[in-house]
Coordinates of N, CA and C in Angstrom, one line a residue:
M131 N -30.8 -25.5 11.0 CA -30.3 -24.4 10.3 C -29.0 -23.9 11.0
E132 N -27.9 -23.7 10.2 CA -26.6 -23.3 10.8 C -26.6 -21.8 11.1
Q133 N -26.2 -21.5 12.4 CA -26.2 -20.1 12.8 C -24.7 -19.6 12.8
N134 N -23.7 -20.5 12.9 CA -22.4 -20.0 13.1 C -21.5 -20.2 11.9
K135 N -22.1 -20.2 10.7 CA -21.4 -20.4 9.5 C -20.5 -19.2 9.3
A136 N -19.2 -19.5 9.0 CA -18.2 -18.4 8.8 C -18.5 -17.6 7.5
A137 N -18.4 -16.3 7.6 CA -18.7 -15.5 6.4 C -17.4 -15.5 5.5
T138 N -17.7 -15.6 4.3 CA -16.6 -15.5 3.3 C -16.3 -14.1 3.1
P139 N -15.1 -13.7 2.5 CA -14.8 -12.4 2.2 C -15.8 -11.7 1.4
G140 N -16.3 -10.5 1.9 CA -17.3 -9.8 1.1 C -18.7 -10.0 1.6
E141 N -19.0 -11.1 2.4 CA -20.3 -11.3 2.8 C -20.8 -10.4 3.9
A142 N -19.9 -10.2 4.9 CA -20.2 -9.4 6.1 C -20.4 -7.9 5.7
K143 N -19.6 -7.4 4.8 CA -19.6 -6.0 4.4 C -20.2 -6.0 3.0
K144 N -21.1 -5.0 2.8 CA -21.7 -4.8 1.5 C -21.4 -3.5 0.9
T145 N -20.2 -3.2 0.7 CA -19.8 -1.9 0.1 C -20.2 -2.0 -1.4
S146 N -20.7 -0.9 -1.9 CA -21.1 -0.9 -3.3 C -19.9 -1.1 -4.2
L147 N -20.1 -2.0 -5.2 CA -19.1 -2.2 -6.1 C -18.7 -1.0 -6.9
L148 N -19.7 -0.1 -7.2 CA -19.4 1.1 -7.9 C -18.6 2.1 -7.0
K149 N -18.9 2.1 -5.7 CA -18.2 2.9 -4.8 C -16.7 2.5 -4.7
L150 N -16.5 1.1 -4.7 CA -15.2 0.6 -4.6 C -14.4 0.9 -5.9
Y151 N -15.0 0.8 -7.0 CA -14.4 1.1 -8.3 C -14.0 2.6 -8.3
A152 N -15.0 3.5 -7.9 CA -14.8 4.9 -8.0 C -13.7 5.4 -7.1
A153 N -13.6 4.8 -5.9 CA -12.6 5.2 -4.9 C -11.2 4.9 -5.5
F154 N -11.0 3.7 -6.0 CA -9.7 3.4 -6.5 C -9.4 4.1 -7.9
F155 N -10.5 4.5 -8.6 CA -10.3 5.3 -9.8 C -9.7 6.6 -9.4
R156 N -10.2 7.2 -8.3 CA -9.7 8.5 -7.8 C -8.3 8.4 -7.4
I157 N -8.0 7.2 -6.7 CA -6.6 7.0 -6.2 C -5.7 6.9 -7.4
G158 N -6.1 6.2 -8.4 CA -5.2 6.1 -9.6 C -5.1 7.4 -10.4
A159 N -6.2 8.2 -10.4 CA -6.2 9.4 -11.2 C -5.4 10.6 -10.5
F160 N -5.4 10.7 -9.2 CA -4.9 11.8 -8.5 C -3.6 11.6 -7.8
T161 N -3.0 10.4 -8.0 CA -1.7 10.1 -7.3 C -0.7 9.9 -8.4
F162 N 0.3 10.7 -8.3 CA 1.4 10.6 -9.3 C 2.6 9.9 -8.6
G163 N 3.3 9.1 -9.4 CA 4.5 8.4 -8.8 C 4.3 7.0 -8.5
G164 N 3.1 6.6 -8.2 CA 2.8 5.2 -8.0 C 3.5 4.7 -6.7
G165 N 3.3 3.4 -6.4 CA 4.0 2.8 -5.3 C 3.8 3.5 -4.0
Y166 N 4.8 3.9 -3.2 CA 4.7 4.5 -1.9 C 4.1 5.9 -2.0
A167 N 4.2 6.6 -3.2 CA 3.6 7.9 -3.3 C 2.1 7.8 -3.2
M168 N 1.5 6.6 -3.4 CA 0.1 6.4 -3.3 C -0.4 6.2 -1.9
L169 N 0.5 5.9 -1.0 CA 0.1 5.6 0.4 C -0.8 6.7 1.0
P170 N -0.4 8.0 0.9 CA -1.3 9.0 1.6 C -2.7 8.9 1.0
M171 N -2.9 8.8 -0.3 CA -4.2 8.7 -0.9 C -4.9 7.5 -0.5
L172 N -4.2 6.3 -0.5 CA -4.9 5.1 -0.1 C -5.3 5.2 1.4
E173 N -4.5 5.8 2.2 CA -4.9 6.0 3.6 C -6.1 6.8 3.7
K174 N -6.2 7.9 3.0 CA -7.3 8.8 3.0 C -8.6 8.2 2.6
E175 N -8.5 7.4 1.5 CA -9.7 6.8 0.9 C -10.2 5.6 1.7
C176 N -9.2 4.7 2.0 CA -9.5 3.4 2.6 C -9.7 3.4 4.1
V177 N -8.9 4.3 4.8 CA -8.9 4.3 6.2 C -9.8 5.4 6.8
E178 N -9.5 6.6 6.3 CA -10.2 7.7 6.9 C -11.6 7.9 6.3
K179 N -11.8 7.8 5.0 CA -13.1 8.1 4.4 C -14.0 7.0 4.4
S180 N -13.6 5.8 3.9 CA -14.5 4.7 3.7 C -14.4 3.7 4.9
R181 N -13.3 3.7 5.7 CA -13.1 2.8 6.8 C -13.2 1.3 6.4
W182 N -12.6 1.1 5.2 CA -12.5 -0.3 4.7 C -11.4 -1.1 5.5
T183 N -10.5 -0.4 6.0 CA -9.3 -1.1 6.6 C -8.7 -0.1 7.6
T184 N -7.9 -0.7 8.5 CA -7.2 0.1 9.5 C -5.8 0.5 8.9
R185 N -5.1 1.4 9.5 CA -3.8 1.8 9.1 C -2.9 0.6 9.1
E186 N -3.0 -0.2 10.2 CA -2.2 -1.4 10.4 C -2.4 -2.4 9.3
E187 N -3.7 -2.6 8.9 CA -4.0 -3.6 7.9 C -3.5 -3.1 6.5
L188 N -3.6 -1.8 6.3 CA -3.2 -1.2 5.0 C -1.7 -1.4 4.9
L189 N -0.9 -1.2 6.0 CA 0.5 -1.4 6.0 C 0.8 -2.9 5.7
D190 N 0.0 -3.8 6.3 CA 0.2 -5.2 6.0 C 0.0 -5.5 4.5
Y191 N -1.0 -4.9 3.9 CA -1.3 -5.1 2.5 C -0.1 -4.6 1.7
F192 N 0.4 -3.4 2.1 CA 1.6 -2.9 1.4 C 2.8 -3.8 1.5
A193 N 3.0 -4.3 2.7 CA 4.2 -5.3 2.8 C 4.0 -6.5 2.0
I194 N 2.8 -7.1 1.9 CA 2.6 -8.2 1.1 C 2.7 -7.9 -0.4
G195 N 2.1 -6.7 -0.7 CA 2.2 -6.2 -2.1 C 3.7 -6.0 -2.6
Q196 N 4.5 -5.6 -1.6 CA 6.0 -5.5 -1.9 C 6.6 -6.8 -2.2
C197 N 6.1 -7.9 -1.6 CA 6.8 -9.2 -1.7 C 6.2 -10.0 -2.9
T198 N 5.1 -9.6 -3.4 CA 4.4 -10.4 -4.5 C 4.7 -9.7 -5.8
P199 N 4.7 -10.5 -6.9 CA 4.9 -9.9 -8.2 C 3.9 -8.9 -8.6
G200 N 4.3 -7.9 -9.3 CA 3.4 -6.8 -9.8 C 3.6 -5.5 -9.1
V201 N 2.8 -4.5 -9.5 CA 2.9 -3.2 -9.0 C 2.3 -3.1 -7.6
I202 N 3.0 -2.5 -6.6 CA 2.6 -2.5 -5.2 C 1.2 -1.9 -5.0
A203 N 0.9 -0.8 -5.7 CA -0.4 -0.1 -5.6 C -1.5 -1.0 -6.1
V204 N -1.3 -1.6 -7.2 CA -2.3 -2.5 -7.8 C -2.5 -3.7 -6.9
N205 N -1.4 -4.3 -6.3 CA -1.6 -5.4 -5.4 C -2.4 -5.0 -4.2
T206 N -2.1 -3.8 -3.7 CA -2.8 -3.3 -2.5 C -4.3 -3.1 -2.8
A207 N -4.6 -2.6 -4.0 CA -6.0 -2.4 -4.4 C -6.7 -3.8 -4.5
T208 N -6.0 -4.8 -4.9 CA -6.6 -6.1 -5.1 C -6.9 -6.7 -3.7
F209 N -6.0 -6.5 -2.7 CA -6.2 -7.0 -1.4 C -7.4 -6.3 -0.7
V210 N -7.5 -5.0 -0.8 CA -8.6 -4.2 -0.2 C -9.9 -4.6 -0.8
G211 N -9.9 -4.7 -2.2 CA -11.1 -5.0 -2.9 C -11.6 -6.4 -2.5
Y212 N -10.7 -7.4 -2.3 CA -11.1 -8.7 -1.9 C -11.6 -8.7 -0.5
S213 N -11.0 -8.0 0.4 CA -11.5 -7.9 1.8 C -12.9 -7.4 1.9
E214 N -13.3 -6.5 0.9 CA -14.6 -5.9 0.9 C -15.7 -6.7 0.2
R215 N -15.4 -7.2 -1.0 CA -16.4 -7.8 -1.8 C -15.9 -9.1 -2.5
G216 N -14.9 -9.7 -2.0 CA -14.4 -11.0 -2.6 C -13.8 -10.8 -3.9
L217 N -13.9 -11.8 -4.8 CA -13.2 -11.8 -6.1 C -13.6 -10.7 -7.0
L218 N -15.0 -10.4 -7.0 CA -15.5 -9.3 -7.8 C -15.0 -8.0 -7.4
G219 N -14.9 -7.8 -6.0 CA -14.4 -6.6 -5.5 C -13.0 -6.4 -5.8
S220 N -12.2 -7.4 -5.7 CA -10.8 -7.3 -6.0 C -10.5 -7.0 -7.5
A221 N -11.4 -7.5 -8.4 CA -11.2 -7.2 -9.8 C -11.6 -5.8 -10.1
L222 N -12.7 -5.3 -9.5 CA -13.1 -3.9 -9.7 C -12.2 -2.9 -9.1
A223 N -11.7 -3.2 -7.9 CA -10.7 -2.3 -7.3 C -9.4 -2.2 -8.1
T224 N -9.0 -3.3 -8.6 CA -7.8 -3.4 -9.4 C -8.0 -2.6 -10.7
L225 N -9.2 -2.9 -11.4 CA -9.5 -2.2 -12.6 C -9.6 -0.7 -12.4
G226 N -10.2 -0.3 -11.2 CA -10.3 1.1 -10.9 C -9.0 1.8 -10.8
V227 N -8.0 1.2 -10.2 CA -6.8 1.9 -9.9 C -5.9 2.0 -11.2
I228 N -6.1 1.1 -12.2 CA -5.3 1.1 -13.4 C -6.0 1.8 -14.5
T229 N -7.3 2.0 -14.5 CA -8.0 2.7 -15.6 C -7.5 4.1 -15.9
P230 N -7.3 5.0 -14.9 CA -6.8 6.3 -15.2 C -5.4 6.3 -15.9
S231 N -4.5 5.3 -15.4 CA -3.2 5.2 -16.0 C -3.3 4.8 -17.5
L232 N -4.2 3.9 -17.8 CA -4.4 3.4 -19.1 C -4.8 4.6 -20.0
I233 N -5.8 5.4 -19.5 CA -6.3 6.5 -20.3 C -5.2 7.6 -20.5
I234 N -4.5 7.9 -19.4 CA -3.5 9.0 -19.5 C -2.3 8.6 -20.3
I235 N -1.9 7.4 -20.1 CA -0.7 6.9 -20.9 C -1.0 6.8 -22.4
T236 N -2.2 6.4 -22.7 CA -2.6 6.4 -24.1 C -2.6 7.8 -24.7
I237 N -3.1 8.7 -24.0 CA -3.1 10.1 -24.5 C -1.7 10.7 -24.6
I238 N -0.9 10.4 -23.6 CA 0.5 10.9 -23.6 C 1.3 10.3 -24.7
A239 N 1.1 9.0 -24.9 CA 1.8 8.3 -25.9 C 1.5 8.9 -27.3
A240 N 0.3 9.3 -27.5 CA -0.1 9.9 -28.7 C 0.4 11.3 -28.9
L241 N 0.6 12.0 -27.8 CA 1.0 13.4 -28.0 C 2.4 13.7 -27.6
L242 N 3.0 12.9 -26.7 CA 4.3 13.2 -26.2 C 5.4 13.4 -27.2
A243 N 5.3 12.5 -28.3 CA 6.4 12.6 -29.3 C 6.5 14.0 -29.9
N244 N 5.4 14.7 -30.0 CA 5.4 16.0 -30.6 C 5.8 17.1 -29.6
F245 N 5.7 16.8 -28.3 CA 5.9 17.9 -27.3 C 7.1 17.6 -26.4
A246 N 7.7 16.4 -26.4 CA 8.7 16.0 -25.4 C 9.9 16.9 -25.4
D247 N 10.2 17.6 -26.6 CA 11.4 18.4 -26.6 C 11.2 19.8 -26.2
Y248 N 9.9 20.2 -25.9 CA 9.6 21.6 -25.5 C 10.1 21.7 -24.0
K249 N 10.7 22.9 -23.8 CA 11.3 23.1 -22.4 C 10.2 23.1 -21.4
I250 N 9.1 23.7 -21.7 CA 8.0 23.8 -20.7 C 7.5 22.4 -20.3
V251 N 7.5 21.4 -21.2 CA 7.1 20.1 -20.9 C 8.2 19.4 -20.0
Q252 N 9.5 19.6 -20.3 CA 10.5 19.1 -19.5 C 10.5 19.7 -18.1
D253 N 10.3 21.0 -18.0 CA 10.2 21.6 -16.7 C 9.0 21.1 -15.9
A254 N 7.9 20.8 -16.6 CA 6.7 20.3 -15.9 C 7.0 18.9 -15.3
F255 N 7.7 18.1 -16.0 CA 8.0 16.7 -15.5 C 9.1 16.8 -14.4
A256 N 10.0 17.8 -14.5 CA 10.9 18.0 -13.4 C 10.2 18.4 -12.1
G257 N 9.2 19.3 -12.2 CA 8.4 19.7 -11.0 C 7.6 18.5 -10.5
I258 N 7.0 17.7 -11.3 CA 6.3 16.5 -10.9 C 7.2 15.6 -10.1
R259 N 8.4 15.4 -10.6 CA 9.3 14.5 -9.9 C 9.6 14.9 -8.5
V260 N 9.8 16.3 -8.3 CA 10.0 16.8 -7.0 C 8.8 16.6 -6.1
A261 N 7.6 16.8 -6.7 CA 6.4 16.6 -5.9 C 6.3 15.1 -5.4
V262 N 6.6 14.2 -6.3 CA 6.6 12.8 -6.0 C 7.5 12.5 -4.8
C263 N 8.7 13.1 -4.9 CA 9.7 12.9 -3.8 C 9.1 13.3 -2.5
V264 N 8.4 14.5 -2.5 CA 7.9 15.0 -1.3 C 6.8 14.1 -0.7
L265 N 5.9 13.5 -1.6 CA 4.9 12.6 -1.2 C 5.5 11.4 -0.6
I266 N 6.6 10.8 -1.2 CA 7.2 9.6 -0.6 C 7.8 9.9 0.7
V267 N 8.6 11.0 0.8 CA 9.2 11.4 2.1 C 8.1 11.5 3.2
N268 N 7.0 12.2 2.9 CA 5.9 12.4 3.8 C 5.4 11.0 4.3
A269 N 5.2 10.1 3.3 CA 4.7 8.8 3.7 C 5.6 8.0 4.6
V270 N 6.9 8.1 4.3 CA 7.9 7.5 5.1 C 7.9 8.0 6.5
I271 N 7.9 9.3 6.6 CA 7.9 9.9 8.0 C 6.7 9.5 8.8
R272 N 5.5 9.4 8.2 CA 4.3 9.0 8.9 C 4.4 7.5 9.3
L273 N 4.9 6.7 8.4 CA 5.1 5.3 8.7 C 6.0 5.1 9.9
I274 N 7.1 5.9 9.9 CA 8.1 5.7 11.0 C 7.4 6.1 12.3
R275 N 6.7 7.2 12.3 CA 6.1 7.7 13.5 C 5.0 6.7 14.1
Q276 N 4.3 6.1 13.2 CA 3.3 5.2 13.6 C 3.7 3.8 13.9
N277 N 4.9 3.4 13.4 CA 5.3 2.0 13.6 C 6.6 1.7 14.3
V278 N 7.5 2.6 14.3 CA 8.8 2.4 15.0 C 8.6 2.9 16.4
K279 N 8.3 2.0 17.3 CA 8.0 2.3 18.7 C 8.9 1.7 19.7
N280 N 9.9 0.9 19.3 CA 10.8 0.3 20.3 C 12.2 0.1 19.7
I281 N 13.0 -0.5 20.5 CA 14.4 -0.7 20.0 C 14.5 -1.6 18.8
L282 N 13.7 -2.7 18.8 CA 13.7 -3.6 17.7 C 13.3 -2.9 16.4
G283 N 12.3 -2.0 16.5 CA 11.8 -1.2 15.3 C 12.9 -0.3 14.8
V284 N 13.7 0.3 15.7 CA 14.8 1.2 15.3 C 15.9 0.4 14.6
L285 N 16.2 -0.8 15.2 CA 17.2 -1.6 14.6 C 16.8 -2.1 13.2
L286 N 15.6 -2.6 13.0 CA 15.1 -3.0 11.7 C 15.1 -1.9 10.7
L287 N 14.7 -0.7 11.2 CA 14.7 0.5 10.3 C 16.1 0.8 9.8
I288 N 17.1 0.7 10.7 CA 18.5 1.0 10.3 C 19.0 -0.1 9.3
I289 N 18.8 -1.3 9.7 CA 19.2 -2.5 8.9 C 18.6 -2.4 7.5
G290 N 17.3 -2.2 7.5 CA 16.5 -2.1 6.2 C 17.1 -1.0 5.4
F291 N 17.4 0.2 6.0 CA 17.9 1.3 5.2 C 19.3 0.9 4.6
I292 N 20.1 0.2 5.4 CA 21.4 -0.2 4.9 C 21.3 -1.2 3.7
I293 N 20.4 -2.2 3.9 CA 20.3 -3.2 2.9 C 19.7 -2.7 1.6
V294 N 18.6 -1.8 1.7 CA 18.0 -1.3 0.5 C 18.6 0.0 0.0
G295 N 18.8 0.9 0.9 CA 19.3 2.2 0.5 C 20.7 2.3 0.1
I296 N 21.6 1.6 0.8 CA 23.0 1.7 0.6 C 23.5 0.5 -0.3
L297 N 23.1 -0.7 0.1 CA 23.6 -1.9 -0.6 C 22.8 -2.2 -1.9
G298 N 21.6 -1.6 -2.0 CA 20.8 -1.8 -3.2 C 20.2 -3.1 -3.4
L299 N 20.0 -3.9 -2.3 CA 19.4 -5.2 -2.4 C 17.9 -5.1 -2.5
S300 N 17.3 -6.2 -2.8 CA 15.8 -6.3 -2.9 C 15.1 -6.0 -1.6
P301 N 14.1 -5.2 -1.6 CA 13.3 -5.0 -0.3 C 12.7 -6.3 0.2
I302 N 12.6 -7.3 -0.6 CA 12.0 -8.6 -0.2 C 12.8 -9.1 1.0
Y303 N 14.1 -9.0 1.0 CA 14.9 -9.5 2.1 C 14.6 -8.8 3.4
V304 N 14.3 -7.5 3.3 CA 14.0 -6.7 4.5 C 12.7 -7.2 5.0
V305 N 11.7 -7.3 4.1 CA 10.3 -7.6 4.6 C 10.3 -9.0 5.2
V306 N 10.9 -10.0 4.5 CA 10.9 -11.3 5.1 C 11.7 -11.4 6.4
G307 N 12.9 -10.8 6.4 CA 13.7 -10.7 7.6 C 13.0 -10.1 8.8
A308 N 12.3 -9.0 8.5 CA 11.6 -8.3 9.6 C 10.5 -9.1 10.1
G309 N 9.8 -9.8 9.2 CA 8.7 -10.7 9.6 C 9.3 -11.8 10.5
L310 N 10.4 -12.4 10.1 CA 11.0 -13.5 11.0 C 11.4 -12.9 12.3
A311 N 12.0 -11.7 12.3 CA 12.4 -11.1 13.6 C 11.2 -10.8 14.5
G312 N 10.1 -10.4 13.9 CA 8.9 -10.2 14.7 C 8.4 -11.5 15.3
I313 N 8.4 -12.6 14.5 CA 8.0 -13.9 15.0 C 8.9 -14.4 16.2
A314 N 10.2 -14.2 16.0 CA 11.1 -14.5 17.0 C 10.9 -13.8 18.3
M315 N 10.6 -12.5 18.1 CA 10.4 -11.6 19.3 C 9.1 -12.1 20.0
Y316 N 8.1 -12.5 19.2 CA 6.8 -12.9 19.8 C 7.1 -14.2 20.7
Y317 N 7.8 -15.1 20.2 CA 8.1 -16.4 20.9 C 9.0 -16.1 22.1
F318 N 9.9 -15.2 21.9 CA 10.8 -14.8 23.0 C 10.0 -14.2 24.2
A319 N 9.1 -13.3 23.8 CA 8.3 -12.6 24.8 C 7.4 -13.6 25.5
K320 N 6.8 -14.6 24.8 CA 6.0 -15.6 25.4 C 6.8 -16.5 26.3
K321 N 8.0 -16.8 25.9 CA 8.9 -17.6 26.7 C 9.3 -16.9 28.0
E322 N 9.5 -15.6 27.9 CA 9.9 -14.9 29.1 C 8.7 -14.8 30.1
K323 N 7.5 -14.8 29.6 CA 6.3 -14.8 30.5 C 5.9 -16.2 30.9
G324 N 6.6 -17.2 30.3 CA 6.3 -18.6 30.7 C 5.0 -19.1 30.1
E325 N 4.6 -18.5 29.0 CA 3.3 -18.8 28.4 C 3.4 -20.0 27.4
L326 N 4.7 -20.2 26.9 CA 4.9 -21.3 26.0 C 5.0 -22.6 26.7
K327 N 4.4 -23.6 26.0 CA 4.4 -25.0 26.6 C 5.8 -25.6 26.5
K328 N 6.3 -26.2 27.5 CA 7.6 -26.8 27.5 C 7.5 -28.1 26.8

């Protein structure tokens, strides 16, 4: 009888599928703005509350989600769900995070045409946009504090800001370039310590 059989994703952990769906349903329902605005809620649910992932792993999922086709929050939900309960977990986590949007968008689409011109509705959306900006800035500040810890990190931060924020190029270039820089620094550090084989 085999004792050292490697566990497939979802075998070692037995998080309830209903709990997985409900957590991502809450994330989808109570986070406005999508994308990076969802990071604080994802961190609260997945890292602090349920301990499905670490902050570092969540940031890795975010980085991969940024580089792959689709909505970053949905991609992240898929990764977390898969790490917990395999394919079924990824499907339910993804379904959970998009269900509130489907419901809300359907309702808004049916009603907005009648109310879009009202000043109170326009003011409400203006307020929501400001709140989304605050959430994104808060997420960015927390990410910087947690991850920019050396000169390389500062340089990558500045270069990334110039490429995306000023030049308007795709974030994919920044993510891929930063990954390659990290690999290069890893091998450089190993070489300096004489740990690489000649």
